[in-house]
Tab-separated table of C-alpha atoms and ligand atoms in Angstrom:
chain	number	residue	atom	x	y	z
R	1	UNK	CA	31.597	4.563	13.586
R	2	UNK	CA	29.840	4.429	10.187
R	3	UNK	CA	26.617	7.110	9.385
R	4	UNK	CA	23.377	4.863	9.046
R	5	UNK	CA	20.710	6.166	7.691
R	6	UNK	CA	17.626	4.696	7.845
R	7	UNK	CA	14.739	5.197	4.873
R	8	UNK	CA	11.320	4.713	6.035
R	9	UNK	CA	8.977	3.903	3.020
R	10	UNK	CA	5.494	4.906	3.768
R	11	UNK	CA	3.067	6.204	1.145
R	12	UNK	CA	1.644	9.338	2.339
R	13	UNK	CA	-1.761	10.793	2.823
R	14	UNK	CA	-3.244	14.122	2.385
R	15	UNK	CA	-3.090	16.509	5.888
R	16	UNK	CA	-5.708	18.939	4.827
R	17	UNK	CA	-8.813	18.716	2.758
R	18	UNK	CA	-7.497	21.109	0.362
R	19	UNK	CA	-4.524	18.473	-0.382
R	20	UNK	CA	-6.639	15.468	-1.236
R	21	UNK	CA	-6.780	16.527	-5.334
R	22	UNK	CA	-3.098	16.378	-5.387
R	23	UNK	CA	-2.507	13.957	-3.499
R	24	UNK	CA	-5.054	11.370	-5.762
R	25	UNK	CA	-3.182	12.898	-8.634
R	26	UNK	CA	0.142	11.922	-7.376
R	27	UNK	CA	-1.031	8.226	-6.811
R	28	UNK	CA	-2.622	7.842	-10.379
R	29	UNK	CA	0.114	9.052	-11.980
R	30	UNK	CA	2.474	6.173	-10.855
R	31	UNK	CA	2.286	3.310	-13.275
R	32	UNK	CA	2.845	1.087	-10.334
R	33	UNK	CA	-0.688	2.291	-9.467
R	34	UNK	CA	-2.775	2.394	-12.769
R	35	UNK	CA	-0.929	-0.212	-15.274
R	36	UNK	CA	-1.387	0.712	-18.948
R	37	UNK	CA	-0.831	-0.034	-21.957
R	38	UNK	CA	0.133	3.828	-23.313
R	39	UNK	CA	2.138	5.428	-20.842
R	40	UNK	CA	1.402	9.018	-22.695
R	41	UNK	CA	-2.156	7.839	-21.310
R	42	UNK	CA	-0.870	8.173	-17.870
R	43	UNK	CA	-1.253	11.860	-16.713
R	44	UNK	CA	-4.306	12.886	-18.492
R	45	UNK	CA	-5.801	9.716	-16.935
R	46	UNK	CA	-4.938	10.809	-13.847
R	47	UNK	CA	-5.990	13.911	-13.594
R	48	UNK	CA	-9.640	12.138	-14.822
R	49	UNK	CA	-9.954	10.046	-12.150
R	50	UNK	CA	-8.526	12.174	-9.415
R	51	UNK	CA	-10.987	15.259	-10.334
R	52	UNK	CA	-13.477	12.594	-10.339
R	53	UNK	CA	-12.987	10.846	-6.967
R	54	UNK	CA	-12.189	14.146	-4.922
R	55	UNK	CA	-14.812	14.916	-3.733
R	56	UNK	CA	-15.642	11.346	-2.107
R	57	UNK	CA	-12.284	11.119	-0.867
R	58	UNK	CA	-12.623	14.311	1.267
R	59	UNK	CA	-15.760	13.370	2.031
R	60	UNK	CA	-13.867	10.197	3.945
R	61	UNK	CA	-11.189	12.398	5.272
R	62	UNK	CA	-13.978	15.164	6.667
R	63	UNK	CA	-14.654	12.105	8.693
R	64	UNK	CA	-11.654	11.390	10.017
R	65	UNK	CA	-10.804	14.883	11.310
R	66	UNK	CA	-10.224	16.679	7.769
R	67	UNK	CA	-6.847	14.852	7.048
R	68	UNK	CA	-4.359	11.828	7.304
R	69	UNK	CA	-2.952	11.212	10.201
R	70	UNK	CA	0.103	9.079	8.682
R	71	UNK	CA	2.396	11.555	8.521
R	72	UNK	CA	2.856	12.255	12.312
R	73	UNK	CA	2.108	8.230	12.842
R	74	UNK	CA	5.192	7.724	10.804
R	75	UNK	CA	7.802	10.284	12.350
R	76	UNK	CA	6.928	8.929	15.638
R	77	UNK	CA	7.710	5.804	14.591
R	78	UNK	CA	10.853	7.421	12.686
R	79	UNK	CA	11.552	9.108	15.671
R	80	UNK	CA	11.841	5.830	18.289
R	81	UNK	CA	13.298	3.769	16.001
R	82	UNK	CA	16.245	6.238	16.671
R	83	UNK	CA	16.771	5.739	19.860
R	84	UNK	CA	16.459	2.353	19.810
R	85	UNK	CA	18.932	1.916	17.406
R	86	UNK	CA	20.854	4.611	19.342
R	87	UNK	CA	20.688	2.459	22.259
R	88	UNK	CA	21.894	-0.069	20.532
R	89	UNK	CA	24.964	1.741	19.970
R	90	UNK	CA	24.158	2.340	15.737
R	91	UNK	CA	24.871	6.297	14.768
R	92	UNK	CA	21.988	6.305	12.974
R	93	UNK	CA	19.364	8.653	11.527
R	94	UNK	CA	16.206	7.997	10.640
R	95	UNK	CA	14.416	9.907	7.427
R	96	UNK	CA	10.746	9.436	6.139
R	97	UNK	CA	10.152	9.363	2.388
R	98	UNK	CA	6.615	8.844	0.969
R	99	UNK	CA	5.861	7.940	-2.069
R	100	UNK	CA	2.871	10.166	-3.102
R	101	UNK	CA	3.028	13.641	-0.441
R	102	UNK	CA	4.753	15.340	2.139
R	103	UNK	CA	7.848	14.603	2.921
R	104	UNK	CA	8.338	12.970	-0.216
R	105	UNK	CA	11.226	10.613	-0.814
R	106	UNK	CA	12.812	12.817	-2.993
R	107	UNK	CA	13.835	15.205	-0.162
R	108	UNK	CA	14.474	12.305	2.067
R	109	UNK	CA	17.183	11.917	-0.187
R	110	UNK	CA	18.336	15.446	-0.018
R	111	UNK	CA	18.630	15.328	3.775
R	112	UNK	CA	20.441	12.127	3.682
R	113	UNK	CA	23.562	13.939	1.104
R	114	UNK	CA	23.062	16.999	3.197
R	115	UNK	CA	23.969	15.422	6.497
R	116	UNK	CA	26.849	13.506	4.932
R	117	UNK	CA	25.313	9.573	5.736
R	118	UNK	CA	27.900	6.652	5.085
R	119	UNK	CA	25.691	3.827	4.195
R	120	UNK	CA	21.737	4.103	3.388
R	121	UNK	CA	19.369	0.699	5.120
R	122	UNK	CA	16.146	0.999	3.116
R	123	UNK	CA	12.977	0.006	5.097
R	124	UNK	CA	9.494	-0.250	3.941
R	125	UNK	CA	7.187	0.062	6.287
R	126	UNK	CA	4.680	-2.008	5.050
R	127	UNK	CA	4.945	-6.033	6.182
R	128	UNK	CA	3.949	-7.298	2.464
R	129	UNK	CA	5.647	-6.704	-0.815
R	130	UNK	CA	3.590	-5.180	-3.630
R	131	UNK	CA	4.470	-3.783	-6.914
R	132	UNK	CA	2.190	-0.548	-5.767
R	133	UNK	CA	3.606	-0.016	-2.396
R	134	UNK	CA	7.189	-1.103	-1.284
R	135	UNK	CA	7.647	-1.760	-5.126
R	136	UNK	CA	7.109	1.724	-6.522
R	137	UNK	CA	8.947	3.291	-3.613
R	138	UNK	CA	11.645	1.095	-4.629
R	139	UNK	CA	11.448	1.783	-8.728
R	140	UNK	CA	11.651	5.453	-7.329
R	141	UNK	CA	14.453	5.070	-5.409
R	142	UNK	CA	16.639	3.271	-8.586
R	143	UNK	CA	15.441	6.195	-10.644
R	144	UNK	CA	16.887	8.502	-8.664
R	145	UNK	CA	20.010	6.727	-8.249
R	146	UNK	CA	20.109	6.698	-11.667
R	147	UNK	CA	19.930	10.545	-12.244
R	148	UNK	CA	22.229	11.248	-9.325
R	149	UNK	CA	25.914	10.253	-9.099
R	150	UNK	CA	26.523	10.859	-5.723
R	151	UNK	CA	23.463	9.252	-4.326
R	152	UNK	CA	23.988	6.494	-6.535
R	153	UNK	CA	27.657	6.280	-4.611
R	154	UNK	CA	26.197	5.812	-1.064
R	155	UNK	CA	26.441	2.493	0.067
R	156	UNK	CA	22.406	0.983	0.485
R	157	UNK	CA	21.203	-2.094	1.261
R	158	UNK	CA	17.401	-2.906	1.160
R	159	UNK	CA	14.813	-4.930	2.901
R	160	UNK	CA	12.115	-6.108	0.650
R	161	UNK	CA	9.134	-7.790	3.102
R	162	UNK	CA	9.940	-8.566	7.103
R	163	UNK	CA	5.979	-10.364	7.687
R	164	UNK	CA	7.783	-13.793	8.806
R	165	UNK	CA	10.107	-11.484	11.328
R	166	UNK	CA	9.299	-13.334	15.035
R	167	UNK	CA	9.362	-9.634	16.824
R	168	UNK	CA	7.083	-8.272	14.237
R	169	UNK	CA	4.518	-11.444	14.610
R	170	UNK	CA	4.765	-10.802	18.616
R	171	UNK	CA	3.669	-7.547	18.543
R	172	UNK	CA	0.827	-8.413	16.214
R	173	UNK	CA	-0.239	-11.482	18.324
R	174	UNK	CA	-0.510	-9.065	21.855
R	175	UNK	CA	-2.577	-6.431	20.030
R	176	UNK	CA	-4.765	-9.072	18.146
R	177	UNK	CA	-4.936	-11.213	22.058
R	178	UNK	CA	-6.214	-7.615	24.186
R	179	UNK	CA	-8.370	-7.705	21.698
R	180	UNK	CA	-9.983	-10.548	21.806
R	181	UNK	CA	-9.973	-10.737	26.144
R	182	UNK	CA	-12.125	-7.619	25.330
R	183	UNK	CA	-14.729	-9.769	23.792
R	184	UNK	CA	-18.096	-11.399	25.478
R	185	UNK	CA	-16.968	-15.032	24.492
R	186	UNK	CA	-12.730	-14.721	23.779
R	187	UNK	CA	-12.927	-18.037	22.541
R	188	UNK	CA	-15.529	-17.868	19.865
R	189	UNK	CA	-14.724	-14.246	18.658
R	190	UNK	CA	-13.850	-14.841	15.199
R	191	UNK	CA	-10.331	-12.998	13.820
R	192	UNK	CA	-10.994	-11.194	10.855
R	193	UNK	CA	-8.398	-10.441	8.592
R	194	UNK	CA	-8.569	-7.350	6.544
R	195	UNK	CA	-5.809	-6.333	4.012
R	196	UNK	CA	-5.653	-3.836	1.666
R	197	UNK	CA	-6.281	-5.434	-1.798
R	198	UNK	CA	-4.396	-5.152	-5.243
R	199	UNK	CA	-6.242	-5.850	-8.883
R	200	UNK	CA	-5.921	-9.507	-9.519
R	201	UNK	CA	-3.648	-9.511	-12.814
R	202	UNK	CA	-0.700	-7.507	-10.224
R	203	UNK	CA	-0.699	-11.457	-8.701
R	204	UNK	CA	-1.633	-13.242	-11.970
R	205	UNK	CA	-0.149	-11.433	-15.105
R	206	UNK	CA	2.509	-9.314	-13.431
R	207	UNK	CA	4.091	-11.769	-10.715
R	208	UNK	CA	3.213	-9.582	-7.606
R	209	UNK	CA	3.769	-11.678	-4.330
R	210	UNK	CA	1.497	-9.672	-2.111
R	211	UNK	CA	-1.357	-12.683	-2.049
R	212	UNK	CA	1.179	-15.344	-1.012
R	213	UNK	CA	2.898	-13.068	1.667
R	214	UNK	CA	-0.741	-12.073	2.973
R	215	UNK	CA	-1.819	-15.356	3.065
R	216	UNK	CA	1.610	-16.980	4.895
R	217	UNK	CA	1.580	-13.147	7.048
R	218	UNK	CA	-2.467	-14.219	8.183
R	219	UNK	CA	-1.432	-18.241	9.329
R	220	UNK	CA	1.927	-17.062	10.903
R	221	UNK	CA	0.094	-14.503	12.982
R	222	UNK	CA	-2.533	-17.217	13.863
R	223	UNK	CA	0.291	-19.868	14.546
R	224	UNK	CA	2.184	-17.365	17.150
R	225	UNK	CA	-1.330	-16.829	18.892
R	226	UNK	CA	-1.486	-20.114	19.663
R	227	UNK	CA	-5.534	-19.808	20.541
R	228	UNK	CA	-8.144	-21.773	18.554
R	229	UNK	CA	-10.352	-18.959	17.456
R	230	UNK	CA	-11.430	-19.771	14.089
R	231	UNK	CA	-10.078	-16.857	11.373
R	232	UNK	CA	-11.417	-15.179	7.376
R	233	UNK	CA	-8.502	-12.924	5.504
R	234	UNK	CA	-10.351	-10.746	3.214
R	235	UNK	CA	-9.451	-7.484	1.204
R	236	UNK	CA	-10.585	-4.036	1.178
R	237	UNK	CA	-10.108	-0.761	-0.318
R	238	UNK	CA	-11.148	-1.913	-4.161
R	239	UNK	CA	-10.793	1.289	-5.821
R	240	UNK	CA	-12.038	1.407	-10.488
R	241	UNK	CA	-14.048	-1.795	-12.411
R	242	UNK	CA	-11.693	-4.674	-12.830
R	243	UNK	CA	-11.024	-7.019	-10.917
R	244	UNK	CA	-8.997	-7.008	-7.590
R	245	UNK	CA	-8.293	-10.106	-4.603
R	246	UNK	CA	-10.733	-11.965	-3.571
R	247	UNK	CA	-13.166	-12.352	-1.373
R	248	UNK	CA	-13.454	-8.956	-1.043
R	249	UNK	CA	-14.338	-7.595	2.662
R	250	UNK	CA	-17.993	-6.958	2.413
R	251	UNK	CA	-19.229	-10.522	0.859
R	252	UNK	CA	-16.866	-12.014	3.258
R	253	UNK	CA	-18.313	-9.601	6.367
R	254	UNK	CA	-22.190	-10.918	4.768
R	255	UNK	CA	-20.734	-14.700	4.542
R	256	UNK	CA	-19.999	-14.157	8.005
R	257	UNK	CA	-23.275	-12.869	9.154
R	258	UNK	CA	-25.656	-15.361	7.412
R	259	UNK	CA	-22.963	-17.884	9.229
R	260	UNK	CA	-24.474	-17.028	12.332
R	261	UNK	CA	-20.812	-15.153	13.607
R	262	UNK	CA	-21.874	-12.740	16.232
R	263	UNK	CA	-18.382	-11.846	17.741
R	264	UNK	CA	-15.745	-10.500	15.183
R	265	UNK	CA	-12.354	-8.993	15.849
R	266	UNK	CA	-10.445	-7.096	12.781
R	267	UNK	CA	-7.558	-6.692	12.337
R	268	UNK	CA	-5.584	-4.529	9.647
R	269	UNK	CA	-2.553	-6.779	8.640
R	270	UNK	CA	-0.973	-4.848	5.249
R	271	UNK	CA	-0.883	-1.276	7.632
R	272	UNK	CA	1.069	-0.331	10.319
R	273	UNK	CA	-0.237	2.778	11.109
R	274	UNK	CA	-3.370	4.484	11.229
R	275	UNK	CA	-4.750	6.152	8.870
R	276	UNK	CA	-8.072	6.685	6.115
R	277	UNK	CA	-8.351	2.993	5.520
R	278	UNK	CA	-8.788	2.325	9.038
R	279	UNK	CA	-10.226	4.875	10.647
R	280	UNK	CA	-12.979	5.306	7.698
R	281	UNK	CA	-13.223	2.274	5.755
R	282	UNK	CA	-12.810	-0.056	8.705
R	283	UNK	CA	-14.665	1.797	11.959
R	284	UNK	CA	-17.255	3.139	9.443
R	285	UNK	CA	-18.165	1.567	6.945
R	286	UNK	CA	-17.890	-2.372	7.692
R	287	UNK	CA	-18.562	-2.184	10.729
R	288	UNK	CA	-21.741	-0.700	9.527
R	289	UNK	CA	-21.920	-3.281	6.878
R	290	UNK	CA	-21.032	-5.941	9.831
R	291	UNK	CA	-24.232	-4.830	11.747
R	292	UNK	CA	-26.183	-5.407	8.543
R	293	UNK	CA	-25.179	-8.541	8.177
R	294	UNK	CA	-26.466	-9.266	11.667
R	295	UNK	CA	-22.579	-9.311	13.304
R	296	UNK	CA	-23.660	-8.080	17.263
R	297	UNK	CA	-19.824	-7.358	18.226
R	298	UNK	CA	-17.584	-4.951	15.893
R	299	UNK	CA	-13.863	-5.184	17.963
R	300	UNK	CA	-11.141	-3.391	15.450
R	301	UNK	CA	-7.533	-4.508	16.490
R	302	UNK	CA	-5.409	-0.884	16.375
R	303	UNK	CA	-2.504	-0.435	14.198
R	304	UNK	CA	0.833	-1.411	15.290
R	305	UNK	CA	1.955	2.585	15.839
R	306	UNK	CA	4.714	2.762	18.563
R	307	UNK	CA	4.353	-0.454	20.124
R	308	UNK	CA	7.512	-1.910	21.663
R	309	UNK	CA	7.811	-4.779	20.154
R	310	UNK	CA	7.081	-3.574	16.691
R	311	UNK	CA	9.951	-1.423	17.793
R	312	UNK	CA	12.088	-4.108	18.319
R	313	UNK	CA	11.437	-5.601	15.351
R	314	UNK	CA	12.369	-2.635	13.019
R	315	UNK	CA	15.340	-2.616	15.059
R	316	UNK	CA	16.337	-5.836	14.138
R	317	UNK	CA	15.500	-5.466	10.816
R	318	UNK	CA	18.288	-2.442	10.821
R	319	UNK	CA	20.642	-4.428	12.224
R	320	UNK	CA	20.734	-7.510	10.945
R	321	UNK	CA	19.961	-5.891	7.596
R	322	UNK	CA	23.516	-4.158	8.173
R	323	UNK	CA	25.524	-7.569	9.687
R	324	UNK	CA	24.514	-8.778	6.245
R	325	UNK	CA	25.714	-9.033	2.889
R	326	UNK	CA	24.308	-5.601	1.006
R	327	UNK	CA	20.869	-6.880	-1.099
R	328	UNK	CA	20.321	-3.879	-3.612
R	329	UNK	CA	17.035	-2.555	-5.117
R	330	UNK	CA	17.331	-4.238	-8.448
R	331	UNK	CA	16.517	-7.540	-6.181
R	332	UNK	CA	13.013	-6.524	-5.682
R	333	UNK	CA	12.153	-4.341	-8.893
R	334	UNK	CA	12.879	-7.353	-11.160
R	335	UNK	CA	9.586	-9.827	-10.606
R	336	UNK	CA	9.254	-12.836	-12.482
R	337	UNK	CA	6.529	-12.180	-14.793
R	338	UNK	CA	3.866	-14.751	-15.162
R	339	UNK	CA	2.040	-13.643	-18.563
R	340	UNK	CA	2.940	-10.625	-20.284
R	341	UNK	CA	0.005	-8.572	-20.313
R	342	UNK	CA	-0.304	-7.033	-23.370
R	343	UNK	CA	1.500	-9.705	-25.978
R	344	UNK	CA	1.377	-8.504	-29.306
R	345	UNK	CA	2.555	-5.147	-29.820
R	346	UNK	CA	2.413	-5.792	-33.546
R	347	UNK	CA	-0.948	-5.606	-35.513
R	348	UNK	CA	-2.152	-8.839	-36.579
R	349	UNK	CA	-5.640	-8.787	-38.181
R	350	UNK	CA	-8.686	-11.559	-36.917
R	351	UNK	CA	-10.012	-11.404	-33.268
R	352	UNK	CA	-6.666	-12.324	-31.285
R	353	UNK	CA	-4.377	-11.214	-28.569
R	354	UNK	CA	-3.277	-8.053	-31.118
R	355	UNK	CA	-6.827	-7.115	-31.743
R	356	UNK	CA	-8.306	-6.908	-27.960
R	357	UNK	CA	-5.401	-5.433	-26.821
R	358	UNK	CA	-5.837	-2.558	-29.984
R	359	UNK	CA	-9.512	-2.293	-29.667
R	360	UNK	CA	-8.789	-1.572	-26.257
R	361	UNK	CA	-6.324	1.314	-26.536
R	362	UNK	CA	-8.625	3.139	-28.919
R	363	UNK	CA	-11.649	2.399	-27.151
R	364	UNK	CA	-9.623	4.285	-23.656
R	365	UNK	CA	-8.405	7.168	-26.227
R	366	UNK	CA	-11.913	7.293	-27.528
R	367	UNK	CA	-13.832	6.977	-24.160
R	368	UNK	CA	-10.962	9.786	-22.938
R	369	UNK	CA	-11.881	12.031	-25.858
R	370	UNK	CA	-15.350	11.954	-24.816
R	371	UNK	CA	-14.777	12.600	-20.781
R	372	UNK	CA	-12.527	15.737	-21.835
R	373	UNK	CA	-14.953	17.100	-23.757
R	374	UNK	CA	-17.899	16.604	-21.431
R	375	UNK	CA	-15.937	18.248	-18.411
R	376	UNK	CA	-14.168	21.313	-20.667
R	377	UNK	CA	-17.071	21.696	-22.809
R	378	UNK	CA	-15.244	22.702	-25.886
R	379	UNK	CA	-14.209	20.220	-28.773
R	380	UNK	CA	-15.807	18.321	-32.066
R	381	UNK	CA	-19.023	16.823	-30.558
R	382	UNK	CA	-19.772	20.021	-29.555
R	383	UNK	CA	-18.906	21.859	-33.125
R	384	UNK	CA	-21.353	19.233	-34.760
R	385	UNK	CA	-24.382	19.947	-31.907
R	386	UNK	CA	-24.204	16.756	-30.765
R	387	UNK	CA	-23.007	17.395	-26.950
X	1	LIG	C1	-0.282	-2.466	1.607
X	1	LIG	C2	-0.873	-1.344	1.484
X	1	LIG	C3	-1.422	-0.787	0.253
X	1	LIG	C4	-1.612	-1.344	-1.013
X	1	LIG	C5	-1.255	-2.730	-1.498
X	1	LIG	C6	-2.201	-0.333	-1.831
X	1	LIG	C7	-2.555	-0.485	-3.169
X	1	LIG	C8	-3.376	0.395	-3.871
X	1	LIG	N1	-4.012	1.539	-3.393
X	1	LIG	C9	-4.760	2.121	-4.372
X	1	LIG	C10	-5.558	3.279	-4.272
X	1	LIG	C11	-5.648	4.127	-3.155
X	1	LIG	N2	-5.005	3.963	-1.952
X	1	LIG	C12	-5.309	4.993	-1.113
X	1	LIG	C13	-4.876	5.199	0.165
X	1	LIG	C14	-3.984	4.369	0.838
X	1	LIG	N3	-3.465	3.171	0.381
X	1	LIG	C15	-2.604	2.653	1.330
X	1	LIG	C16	-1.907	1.448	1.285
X	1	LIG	C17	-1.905	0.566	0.204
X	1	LIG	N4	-2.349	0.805	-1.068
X	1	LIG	C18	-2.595	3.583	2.429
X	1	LIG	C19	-1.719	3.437	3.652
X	1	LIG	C20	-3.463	4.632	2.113
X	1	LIG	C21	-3.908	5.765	3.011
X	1	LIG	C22	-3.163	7.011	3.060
X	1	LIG	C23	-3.879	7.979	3.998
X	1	LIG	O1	-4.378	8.978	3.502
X	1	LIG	O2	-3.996	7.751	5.196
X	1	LIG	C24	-6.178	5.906	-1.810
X	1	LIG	C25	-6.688	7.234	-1.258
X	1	LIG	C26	-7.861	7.127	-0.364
X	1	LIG	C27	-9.097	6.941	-1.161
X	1	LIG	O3	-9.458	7.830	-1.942
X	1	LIG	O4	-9.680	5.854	-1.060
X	1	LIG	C28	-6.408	5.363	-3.064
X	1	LIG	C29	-7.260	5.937	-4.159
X	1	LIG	C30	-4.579	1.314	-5.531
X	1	LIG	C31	-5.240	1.617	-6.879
X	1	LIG	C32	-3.722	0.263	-5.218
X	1	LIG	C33	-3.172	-0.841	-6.057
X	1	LIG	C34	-3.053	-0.846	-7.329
X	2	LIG	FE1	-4.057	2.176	-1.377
């Protein structure tokens, strides 16, 4: 019987306070993450913003208990996937590779060569395809194939979004449903939809189909529930000044309010675990913003976790990934871009394409010049007396 082993893509979180830094580092430094024009841009950039978000960030995860708990979320979920497939007579191994901290995918990789696997099934474990979650994880995976013969060998086939699968929807639609029973009036209660959002060009300029799959994820989940409460998707988690999908979660939360909604139940559709986004942004802050806006009832459906069903339905996903034909990496990596973002790589003089897209490199170099020398306090402005 052939070796399976099973990827799980998840993208990490920071288990101590004292990891946070890092792990904000890590995340800015994927271009999948911060898209721009000058990749040499890319680290120093990082290291900017994560020095200057820290300390809010562990402010979040003080709340939470001091850390993320997605790491032991996901190897429990690594762990029964397992034996299900095990039951299901597959020899097959599960491994947990996050993109930006511990265990990173890189020694998921290492334990899959070391314990001699036949064939490789790559599973995301987020519902939705983006270019900064499954996508990344994905670009990550090719480059390591790339530098490494022998991993490049093994045998993997990949599944690139599962939010139509009918097990997956089930398990969704009896979380969302004890939910609602929980409520004062079940059949007003309205379902609110909360998803973690992406800048807007990712869907625009760069072809990402995370809005469409949200969208068709949100009225699939509604359709299986088969109950007439009325439902809002909105997203969350905007993080830096451009930009991201609309409406975002707190105008839709006020919308709500001043709609006279008194009865909401939220549910976090792009996560399948728990972790800072719910147990923060979600139980904390809207719900504070909810109360605000004059919302009386604040019900938060939980993550997916362990749940049977969503059990099942990773299972499946294995398997019928495996009866068939191989789909590789390169199937997902490769979007259809809409617009190319930056045009004109050429300089062209008058106020065009070639000119914003200049004016705007210098202006980051410029503005990055500036933020270096405020936070080192050494360099030129400071020769001339001027800082
Ligand atoms: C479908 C899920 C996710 C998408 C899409 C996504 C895009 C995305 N995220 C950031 C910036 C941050 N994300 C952070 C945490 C975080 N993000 C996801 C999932 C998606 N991100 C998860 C599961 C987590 C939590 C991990 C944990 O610790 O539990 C953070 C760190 C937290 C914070 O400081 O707010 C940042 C920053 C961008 C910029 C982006 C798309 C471009
Ligand atoms: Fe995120």
């Amino acid at each position: 019987m052939a070796r399976i082993g099973v990827l799980l893509l998840n993208l990490g979180g920071p288990e101590r306070i004292q990891d946070v830094g890092p792990f904000l580092y890590n995340l800015f430094a994927d271009p999948e993450i911060i898209r721009l024009p000058l990749p040499q841009l890319q680290k120093p950039l990082a290291w900017l913003i994560s020095s200057l978000r820290t300390r809010r960030s562990q402010e979040a995860y003080r709340s939470i208990g001091g850390g993320s708990p997605l790491r032991r979320i996901t190897d429990q979920q690594a762990k029964v996937l397992q034996s299900e497939l095990r039951q299901r007579r597959i020899d097959a191994t599960t491994y947990v590779a996050m993109r930006y901290w511990h265990p990173f995918t890189e020694s998921a990789v290492a334990d899959i060569k070391a314990d001699e696997m036949d064939e490789v099934v790559v599973l995301p474990l987020y519902p939705q395809f983006s270019i900064s979650t499954s996508g990344s994880s994905f670009r990550l995976l090719e480059r390591l194939r790339q530098d490494d013969p022998a991993f490049a060998r093994l045998p993997l086939r990949a599944v690139g979004s599962w939010y139509e699968q009918p097990r997956y929807l089930q398990a969704m639609t009896e979380l969302i449903s004890a939910t609602l029973d929980q409520a004062n009036a079940p059949d007003k209660a309205h379902v609110f939809f909360s998803a973690h959002g992406v800048p807007k060009s990712y869907v625009e300029e760069a072809g990402d189909p995370y809005q469409e799959q949200i969208e068709r994820c949100a009225r699939l989940i509604m359709d299986t529930m088969q109950r007439d409460n009325a439902y809002t998707l909105a997203y969350q988690s905007r993080v830096g000044p451009v930009e991201w999908l609309q409406p975002y979660t707190e105008d839709a939360l006020h919308g709500l309010g001043e709609a006279g909604v008194k009865e909401l139940v939220v549910v976090p559709i792009s996560f399948v675990g728990e972790h800072i986004e719910t147990l923060e942004e979600i139980d904390i802050e809207y719900r504070h913003v909810a109360a605000e806006a004059g919302i009386e009832n604040f019900l938060r459906v939980p993550a997916l976790g362990t749940h049977p069903t969503f059990i099942h339905a990773l299972a499946d996903l294995v398997e019928t990934s495996l009866a068939e034909e191989p789909v590789d990496l390169a199937t997902f990596t490769q979007l259809p871009q809409k617009t190319k973002l930056y045009p004109q790589e050429k300089w062209q003089w008058g106020w065009n394409n070639s000119s914003e897209v200049w004016n705007g490199r210098l202006a980051m170099l410029g503005f990055l010049a500036i933020l270096l020398e405020v936070l080192s306090g050494h360099g030129p402005l400071h020769a001339l007396g001027l800082l």
